[in-house]
mmCIF file with all atom_site columns, C-alpha atoms and ligand atoms in Angstrom:
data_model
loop_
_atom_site.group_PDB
_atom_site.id
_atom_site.type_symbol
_atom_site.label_atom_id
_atom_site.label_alt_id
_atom_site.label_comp_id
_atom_site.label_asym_id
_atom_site.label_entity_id
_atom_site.label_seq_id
_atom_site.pdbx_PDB_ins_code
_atom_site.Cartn_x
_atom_site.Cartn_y
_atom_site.Cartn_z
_atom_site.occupancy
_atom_site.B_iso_or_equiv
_atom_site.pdbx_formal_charge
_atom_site.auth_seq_id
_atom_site.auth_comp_id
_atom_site.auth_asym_id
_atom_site.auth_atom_id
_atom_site.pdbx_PDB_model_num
ATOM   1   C  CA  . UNK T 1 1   ? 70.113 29.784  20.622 1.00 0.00 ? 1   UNK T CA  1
ATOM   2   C  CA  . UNK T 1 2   ? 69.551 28.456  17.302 1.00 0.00 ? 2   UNK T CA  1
ATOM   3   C  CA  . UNK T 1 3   ? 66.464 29.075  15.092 1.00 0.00 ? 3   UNK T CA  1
ATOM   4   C  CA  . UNK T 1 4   ? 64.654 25.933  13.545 1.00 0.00 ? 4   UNK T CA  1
ATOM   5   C  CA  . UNK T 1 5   ? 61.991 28.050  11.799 1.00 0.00 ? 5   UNK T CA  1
ATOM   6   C  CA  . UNK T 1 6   ? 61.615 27.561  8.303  1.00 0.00 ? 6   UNK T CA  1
ATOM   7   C  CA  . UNK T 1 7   ? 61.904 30.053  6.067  1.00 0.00 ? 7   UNK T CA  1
ATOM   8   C  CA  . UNK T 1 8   ? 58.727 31.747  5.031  1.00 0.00 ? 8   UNK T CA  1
ATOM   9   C  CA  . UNK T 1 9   ? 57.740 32.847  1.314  1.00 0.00 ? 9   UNK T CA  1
ATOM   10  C  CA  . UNK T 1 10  ? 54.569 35.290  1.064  1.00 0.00 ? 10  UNK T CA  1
ATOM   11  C  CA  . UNK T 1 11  ? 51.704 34.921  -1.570 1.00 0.00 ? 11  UNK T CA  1
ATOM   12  C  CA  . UNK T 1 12  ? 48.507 36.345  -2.898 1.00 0.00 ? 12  UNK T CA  1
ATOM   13  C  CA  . UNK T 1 13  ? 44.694 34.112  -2.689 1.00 0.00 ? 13  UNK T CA  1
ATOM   14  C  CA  . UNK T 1 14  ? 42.296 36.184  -4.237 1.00 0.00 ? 14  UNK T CA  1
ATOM   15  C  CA  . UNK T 1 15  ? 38.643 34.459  -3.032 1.00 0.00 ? 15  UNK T CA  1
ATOM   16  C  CA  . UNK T 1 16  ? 34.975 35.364  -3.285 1.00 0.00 ? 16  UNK T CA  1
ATOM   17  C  CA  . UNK T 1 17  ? 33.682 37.419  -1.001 1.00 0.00 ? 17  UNK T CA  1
ATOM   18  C  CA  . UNK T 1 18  ? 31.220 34.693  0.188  1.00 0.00 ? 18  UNK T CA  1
ATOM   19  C  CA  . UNK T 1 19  ? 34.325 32.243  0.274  1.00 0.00 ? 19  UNK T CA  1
ATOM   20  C  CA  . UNK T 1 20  ? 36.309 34.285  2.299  1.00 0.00 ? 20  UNK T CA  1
ATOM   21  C  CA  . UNK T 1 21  ? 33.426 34.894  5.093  1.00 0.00 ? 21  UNK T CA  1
ATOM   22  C  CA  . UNK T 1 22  ? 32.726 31.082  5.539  1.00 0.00 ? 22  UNK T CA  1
ATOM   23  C  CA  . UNK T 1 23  ? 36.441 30.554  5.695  1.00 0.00 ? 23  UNK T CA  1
ATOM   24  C  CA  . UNK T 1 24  ? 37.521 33.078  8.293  1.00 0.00 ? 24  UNK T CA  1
ATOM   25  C  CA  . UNK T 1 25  ? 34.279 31.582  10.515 1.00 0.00 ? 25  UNK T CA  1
ATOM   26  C  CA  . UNK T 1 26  ? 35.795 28.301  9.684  1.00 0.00 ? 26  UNK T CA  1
ATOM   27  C  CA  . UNK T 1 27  ? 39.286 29.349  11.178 1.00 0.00 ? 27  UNK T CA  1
ATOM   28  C  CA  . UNK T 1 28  ? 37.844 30.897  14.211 1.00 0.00 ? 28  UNK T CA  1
ATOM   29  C  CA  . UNK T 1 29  ? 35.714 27.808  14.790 1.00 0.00 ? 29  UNK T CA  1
ATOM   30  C  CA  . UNK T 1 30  ? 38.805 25.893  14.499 1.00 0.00 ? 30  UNK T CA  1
ATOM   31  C  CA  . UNK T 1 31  ? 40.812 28.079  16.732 1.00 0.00 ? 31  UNK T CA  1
ATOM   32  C  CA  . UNK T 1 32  ? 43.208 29.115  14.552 1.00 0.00 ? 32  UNK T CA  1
ATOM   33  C  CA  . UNK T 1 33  ? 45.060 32.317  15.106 1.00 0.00 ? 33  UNK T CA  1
ATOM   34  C  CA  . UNK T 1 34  ? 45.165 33.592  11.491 1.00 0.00 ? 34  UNK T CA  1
ATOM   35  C  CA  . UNK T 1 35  ? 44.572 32.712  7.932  1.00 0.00 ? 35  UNK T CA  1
ATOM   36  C  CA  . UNK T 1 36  ? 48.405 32.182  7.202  1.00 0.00 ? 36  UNK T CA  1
ATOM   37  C  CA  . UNK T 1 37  ? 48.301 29.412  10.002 1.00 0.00 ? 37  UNK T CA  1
ATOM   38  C  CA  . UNK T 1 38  ? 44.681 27.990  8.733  1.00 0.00 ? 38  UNK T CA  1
ATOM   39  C  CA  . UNK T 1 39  ? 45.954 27.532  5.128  1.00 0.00 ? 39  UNK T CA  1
ATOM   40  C  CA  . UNK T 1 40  ? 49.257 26.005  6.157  1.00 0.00 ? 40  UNK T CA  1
ATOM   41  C  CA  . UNK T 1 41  ? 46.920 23.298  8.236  1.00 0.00 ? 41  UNK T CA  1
ATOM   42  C  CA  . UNK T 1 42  ? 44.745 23.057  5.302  1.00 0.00 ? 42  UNK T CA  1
ATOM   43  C  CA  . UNK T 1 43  ? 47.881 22.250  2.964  1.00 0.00 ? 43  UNK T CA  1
ATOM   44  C  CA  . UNK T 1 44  ? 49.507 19.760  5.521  1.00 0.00 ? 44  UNK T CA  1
ATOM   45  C  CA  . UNK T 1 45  ? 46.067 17.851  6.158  1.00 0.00 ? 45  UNK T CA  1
ATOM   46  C  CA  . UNK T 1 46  ? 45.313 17.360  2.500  1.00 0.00 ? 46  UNK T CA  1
ATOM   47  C  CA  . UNK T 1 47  ? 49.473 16.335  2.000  1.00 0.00 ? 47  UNK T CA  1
ATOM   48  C  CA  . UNK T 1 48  ? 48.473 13.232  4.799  1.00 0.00 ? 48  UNK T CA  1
ATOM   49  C  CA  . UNK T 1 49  ? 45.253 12.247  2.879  1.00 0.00 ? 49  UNK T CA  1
ATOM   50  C  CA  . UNK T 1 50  ? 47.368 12.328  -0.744 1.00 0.00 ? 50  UNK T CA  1
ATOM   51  C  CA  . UNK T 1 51  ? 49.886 10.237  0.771  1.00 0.00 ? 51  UNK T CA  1
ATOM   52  C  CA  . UNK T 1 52  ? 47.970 7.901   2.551  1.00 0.00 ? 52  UNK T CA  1
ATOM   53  C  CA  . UNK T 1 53  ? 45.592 7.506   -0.821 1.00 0.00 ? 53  UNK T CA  1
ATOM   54  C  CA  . UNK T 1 54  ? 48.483 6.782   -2.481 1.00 0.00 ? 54  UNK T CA  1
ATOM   55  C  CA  . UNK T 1 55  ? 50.323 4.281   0.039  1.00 0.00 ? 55  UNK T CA  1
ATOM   56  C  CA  . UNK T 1 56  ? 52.804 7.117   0.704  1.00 0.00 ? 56  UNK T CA  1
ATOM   57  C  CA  . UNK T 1 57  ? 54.999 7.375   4.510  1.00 0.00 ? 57  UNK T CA  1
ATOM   58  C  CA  . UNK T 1 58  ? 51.864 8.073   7.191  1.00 0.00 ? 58  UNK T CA  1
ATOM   59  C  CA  . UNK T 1 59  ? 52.173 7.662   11.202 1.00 0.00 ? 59  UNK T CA  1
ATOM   60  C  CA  . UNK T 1 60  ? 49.076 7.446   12.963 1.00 0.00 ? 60  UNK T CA  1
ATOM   61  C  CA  . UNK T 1 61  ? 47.158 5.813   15.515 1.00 0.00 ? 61  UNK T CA  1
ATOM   62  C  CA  . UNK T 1 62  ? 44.421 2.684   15.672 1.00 0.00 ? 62  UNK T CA  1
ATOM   63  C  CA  . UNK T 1 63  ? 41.995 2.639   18.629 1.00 0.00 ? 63  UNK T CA  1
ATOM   64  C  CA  . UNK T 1 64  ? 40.091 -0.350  19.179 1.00 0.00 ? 64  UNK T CA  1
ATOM   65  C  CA  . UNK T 1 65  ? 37.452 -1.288  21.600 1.00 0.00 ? 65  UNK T CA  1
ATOM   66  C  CA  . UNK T 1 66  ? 36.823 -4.506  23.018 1.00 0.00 ? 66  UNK T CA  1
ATOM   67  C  CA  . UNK T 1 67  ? 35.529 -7.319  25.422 1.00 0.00 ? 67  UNK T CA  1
ATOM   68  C  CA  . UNK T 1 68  ? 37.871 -8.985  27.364 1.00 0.00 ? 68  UNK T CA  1
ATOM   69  C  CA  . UNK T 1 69  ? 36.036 -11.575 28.103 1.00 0.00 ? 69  UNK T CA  1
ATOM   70  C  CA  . UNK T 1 70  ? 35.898 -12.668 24.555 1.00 0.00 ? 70  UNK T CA  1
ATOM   71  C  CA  . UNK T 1 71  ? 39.443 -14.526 24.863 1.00 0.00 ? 71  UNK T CA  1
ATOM   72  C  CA  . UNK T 1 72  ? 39.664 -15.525 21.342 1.00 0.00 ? 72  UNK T CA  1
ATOM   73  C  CA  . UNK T 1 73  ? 39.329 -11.690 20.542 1.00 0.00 ? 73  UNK T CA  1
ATOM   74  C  CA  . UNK T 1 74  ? 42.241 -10.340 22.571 1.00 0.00 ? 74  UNK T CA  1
ATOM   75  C  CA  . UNK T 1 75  ? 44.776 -13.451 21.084 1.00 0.00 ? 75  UNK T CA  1
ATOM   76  C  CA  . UNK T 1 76  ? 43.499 -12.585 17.381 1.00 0.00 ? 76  UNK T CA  1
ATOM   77  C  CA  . UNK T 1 77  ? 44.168 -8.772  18.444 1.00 0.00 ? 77  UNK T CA  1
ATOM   78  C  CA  . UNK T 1 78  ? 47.598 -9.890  19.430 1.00 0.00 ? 78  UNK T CA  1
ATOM   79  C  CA  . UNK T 1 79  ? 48.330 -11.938 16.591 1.00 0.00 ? 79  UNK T CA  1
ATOM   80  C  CA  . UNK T 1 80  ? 47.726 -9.081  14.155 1.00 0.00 ? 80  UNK T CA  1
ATOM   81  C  CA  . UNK T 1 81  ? 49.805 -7.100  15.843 1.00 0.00 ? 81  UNK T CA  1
ATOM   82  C  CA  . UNK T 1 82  ? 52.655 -9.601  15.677 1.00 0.00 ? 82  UNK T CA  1
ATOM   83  C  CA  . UNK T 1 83  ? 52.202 -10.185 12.258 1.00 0.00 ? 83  UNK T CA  1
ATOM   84  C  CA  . UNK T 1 84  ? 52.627 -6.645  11.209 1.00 0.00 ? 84  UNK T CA  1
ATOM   85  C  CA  . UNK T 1 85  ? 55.415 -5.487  13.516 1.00 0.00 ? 85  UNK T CA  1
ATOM   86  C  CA  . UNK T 1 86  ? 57.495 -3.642  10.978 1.00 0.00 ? 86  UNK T CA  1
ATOM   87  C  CA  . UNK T 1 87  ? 55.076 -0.663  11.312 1.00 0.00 ? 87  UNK T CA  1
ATOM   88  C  CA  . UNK T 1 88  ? 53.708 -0.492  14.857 1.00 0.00 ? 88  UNK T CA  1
ATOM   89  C  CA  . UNK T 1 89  ? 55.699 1.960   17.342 1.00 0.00 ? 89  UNK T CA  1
ATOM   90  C  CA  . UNK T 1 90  ? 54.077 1.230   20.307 1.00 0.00 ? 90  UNK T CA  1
ATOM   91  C  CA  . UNK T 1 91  ? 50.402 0.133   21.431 1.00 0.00 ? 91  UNK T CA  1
ATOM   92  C  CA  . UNK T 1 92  ? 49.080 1.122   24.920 1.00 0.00 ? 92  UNK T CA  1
ATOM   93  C  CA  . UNK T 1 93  ? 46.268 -0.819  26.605 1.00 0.00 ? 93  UNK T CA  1
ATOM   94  C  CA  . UNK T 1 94  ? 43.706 0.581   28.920 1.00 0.00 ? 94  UNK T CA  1
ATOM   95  C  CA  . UNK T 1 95  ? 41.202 -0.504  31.128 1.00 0.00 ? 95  UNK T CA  1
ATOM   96  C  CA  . UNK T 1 96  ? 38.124 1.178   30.197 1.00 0.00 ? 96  UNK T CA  1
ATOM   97  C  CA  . UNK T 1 97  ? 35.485 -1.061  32.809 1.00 0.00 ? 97  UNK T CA  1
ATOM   98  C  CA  . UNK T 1 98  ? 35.229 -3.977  34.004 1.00 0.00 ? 98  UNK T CA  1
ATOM   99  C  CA  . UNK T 1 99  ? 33.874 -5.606  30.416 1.00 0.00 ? 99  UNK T CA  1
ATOM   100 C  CA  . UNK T 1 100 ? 36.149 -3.070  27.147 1.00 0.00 ? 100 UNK T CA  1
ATOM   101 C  CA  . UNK T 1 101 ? 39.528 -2.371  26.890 1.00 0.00 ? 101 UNK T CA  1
ATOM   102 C  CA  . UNK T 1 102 ? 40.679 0.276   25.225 1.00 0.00 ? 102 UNK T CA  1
ATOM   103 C  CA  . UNK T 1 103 ? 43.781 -0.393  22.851 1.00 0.00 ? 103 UNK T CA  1
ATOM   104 C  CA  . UNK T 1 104 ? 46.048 2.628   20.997 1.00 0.00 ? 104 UNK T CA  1
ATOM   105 C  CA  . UNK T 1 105 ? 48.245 1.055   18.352 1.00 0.00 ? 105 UNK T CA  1
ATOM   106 C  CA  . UNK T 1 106 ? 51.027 3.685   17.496 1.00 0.00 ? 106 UNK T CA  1
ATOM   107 C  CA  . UNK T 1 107 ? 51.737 2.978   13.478 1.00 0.00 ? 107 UNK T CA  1
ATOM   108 C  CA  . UNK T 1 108 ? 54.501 4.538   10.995 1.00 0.00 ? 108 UNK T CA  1
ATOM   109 C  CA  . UNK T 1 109 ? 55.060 3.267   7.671  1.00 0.00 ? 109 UNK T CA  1
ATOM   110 C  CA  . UNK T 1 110 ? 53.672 3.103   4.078  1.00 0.00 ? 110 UNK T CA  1
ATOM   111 C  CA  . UNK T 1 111 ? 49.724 4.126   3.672  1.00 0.00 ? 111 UNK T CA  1
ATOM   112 C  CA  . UNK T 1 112 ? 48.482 1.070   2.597  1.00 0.00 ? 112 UNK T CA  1
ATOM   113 C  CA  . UNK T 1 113 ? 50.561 -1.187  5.378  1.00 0.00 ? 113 UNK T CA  1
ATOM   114 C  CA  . UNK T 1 114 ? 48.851 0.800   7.568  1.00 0.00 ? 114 UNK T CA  1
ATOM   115 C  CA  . UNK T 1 115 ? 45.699 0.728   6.402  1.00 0.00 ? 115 UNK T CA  1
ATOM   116 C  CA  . UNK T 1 116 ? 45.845 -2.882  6.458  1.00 0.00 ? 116 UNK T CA  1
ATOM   117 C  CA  . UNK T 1 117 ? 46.589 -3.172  9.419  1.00 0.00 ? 117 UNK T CA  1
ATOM   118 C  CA  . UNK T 1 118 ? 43.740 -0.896  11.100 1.00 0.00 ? 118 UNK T CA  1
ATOM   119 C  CA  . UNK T 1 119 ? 41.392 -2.738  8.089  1.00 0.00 ? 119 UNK T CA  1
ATOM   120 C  CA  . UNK T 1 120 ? 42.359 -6.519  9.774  1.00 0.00 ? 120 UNK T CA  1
ATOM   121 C  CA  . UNK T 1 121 ? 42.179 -5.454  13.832 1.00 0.00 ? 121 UNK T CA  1
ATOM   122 C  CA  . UNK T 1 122 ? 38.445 -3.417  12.947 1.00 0.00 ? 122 UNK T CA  1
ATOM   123 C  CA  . UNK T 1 123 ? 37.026 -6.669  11.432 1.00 0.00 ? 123 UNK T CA  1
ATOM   124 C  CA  . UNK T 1 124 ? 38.180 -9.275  13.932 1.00 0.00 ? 124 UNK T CA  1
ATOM   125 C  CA  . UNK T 1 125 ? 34.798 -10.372 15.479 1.00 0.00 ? 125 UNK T CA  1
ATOM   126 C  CA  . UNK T 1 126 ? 34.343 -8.987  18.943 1.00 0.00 ? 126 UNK T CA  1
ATOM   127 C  CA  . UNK T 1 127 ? 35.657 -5.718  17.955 1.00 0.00 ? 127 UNK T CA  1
ATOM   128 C  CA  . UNK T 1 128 ? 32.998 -2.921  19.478 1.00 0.00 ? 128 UNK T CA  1
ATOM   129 C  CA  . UNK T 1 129 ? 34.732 -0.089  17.561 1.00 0.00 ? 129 UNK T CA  1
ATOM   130 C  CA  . UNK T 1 130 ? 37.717 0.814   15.363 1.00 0.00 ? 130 UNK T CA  1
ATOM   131 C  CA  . UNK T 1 131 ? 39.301 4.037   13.993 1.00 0.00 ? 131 UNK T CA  1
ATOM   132 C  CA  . UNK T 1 132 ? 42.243 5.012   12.066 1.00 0.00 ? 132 UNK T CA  1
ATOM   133 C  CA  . UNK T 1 133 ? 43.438 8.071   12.647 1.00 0.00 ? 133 UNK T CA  1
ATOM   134 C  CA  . UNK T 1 134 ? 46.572 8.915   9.988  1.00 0.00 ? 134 UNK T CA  1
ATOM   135 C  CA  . UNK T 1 135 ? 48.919 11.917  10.224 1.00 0.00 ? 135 UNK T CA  1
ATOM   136 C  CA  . UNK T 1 136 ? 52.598 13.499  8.638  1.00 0.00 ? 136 UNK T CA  1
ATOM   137 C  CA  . UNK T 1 137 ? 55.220 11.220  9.482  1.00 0.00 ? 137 UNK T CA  1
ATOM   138 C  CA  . UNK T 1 138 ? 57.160 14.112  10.635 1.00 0.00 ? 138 UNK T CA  1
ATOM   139 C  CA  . UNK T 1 139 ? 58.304 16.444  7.660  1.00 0.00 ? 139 UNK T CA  1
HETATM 140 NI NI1 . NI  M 2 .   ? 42.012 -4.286  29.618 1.00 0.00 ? 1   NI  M NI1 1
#
């Protein structure tokens, strides 16, 4: 059995009393199990928001909402796509009703290709509702 755990290093926060209180009701909102694991989240979220700021390696996701009746906004959707293949994994389309359609576009690559990407399918006219959702590529 082999372990893949990292190895862990130990350190000191001193916070304000005040500080600490909001925090720890922050954690246990969140459902994290203890302050080590609530910092270590903390760390790796603002890691994915300094990257992606700064057109560094992201993965993520786009959702997009649509009519597909509007024909001309499902082949503009699709064109998009095409034209930015280098950094989409995978996209997954779902019925939502009878009128939307509910589209997951799977994305790896460079910050600001991505955010280009999510930036051209949320303006394409037609387009109910858009979000980019960005995470670690995997380190
Ligand atoms: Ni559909």
């Amino acid at each position: 059995m082999t372990q893949n755990r990292a190895k862990l290093s130990r350190f000191g926060v001193s916070l304000e009393g005040e500080l600490l209180r909001r925090f720890d009701a922050f954690i246990g909102a969140e459902g994290y199990d203890n302050r080590s694991q609530a910092i270590a989240g903390l760390i790796r979220k603002e890691f994915v928001l300094d990257s992606f700021a700064h057109g560094g390696p992201v993965a993520g996701a786009v959702t997009i909402v649509y009519d597909h009746h509007k024909r001309e906004v499902v082949n503009k959707l699709m064109d998009i796509q095409h034209d930015h293949g280098g950094i989409i994994i995978s996209s997954q389309h779902v019925h939502l009703d009878h009128d939307n359609c509910l589209e997951i576009v799977a994305v790896k690559g460079p910050g600001a290709k991505v955010k280009a990407l999510a930036d051209a399918l949320k303006s394409v006219k037609g387009v109910k509702h858009a979000t980019l959702s960005v995470t670690c590529p995997g380190k």
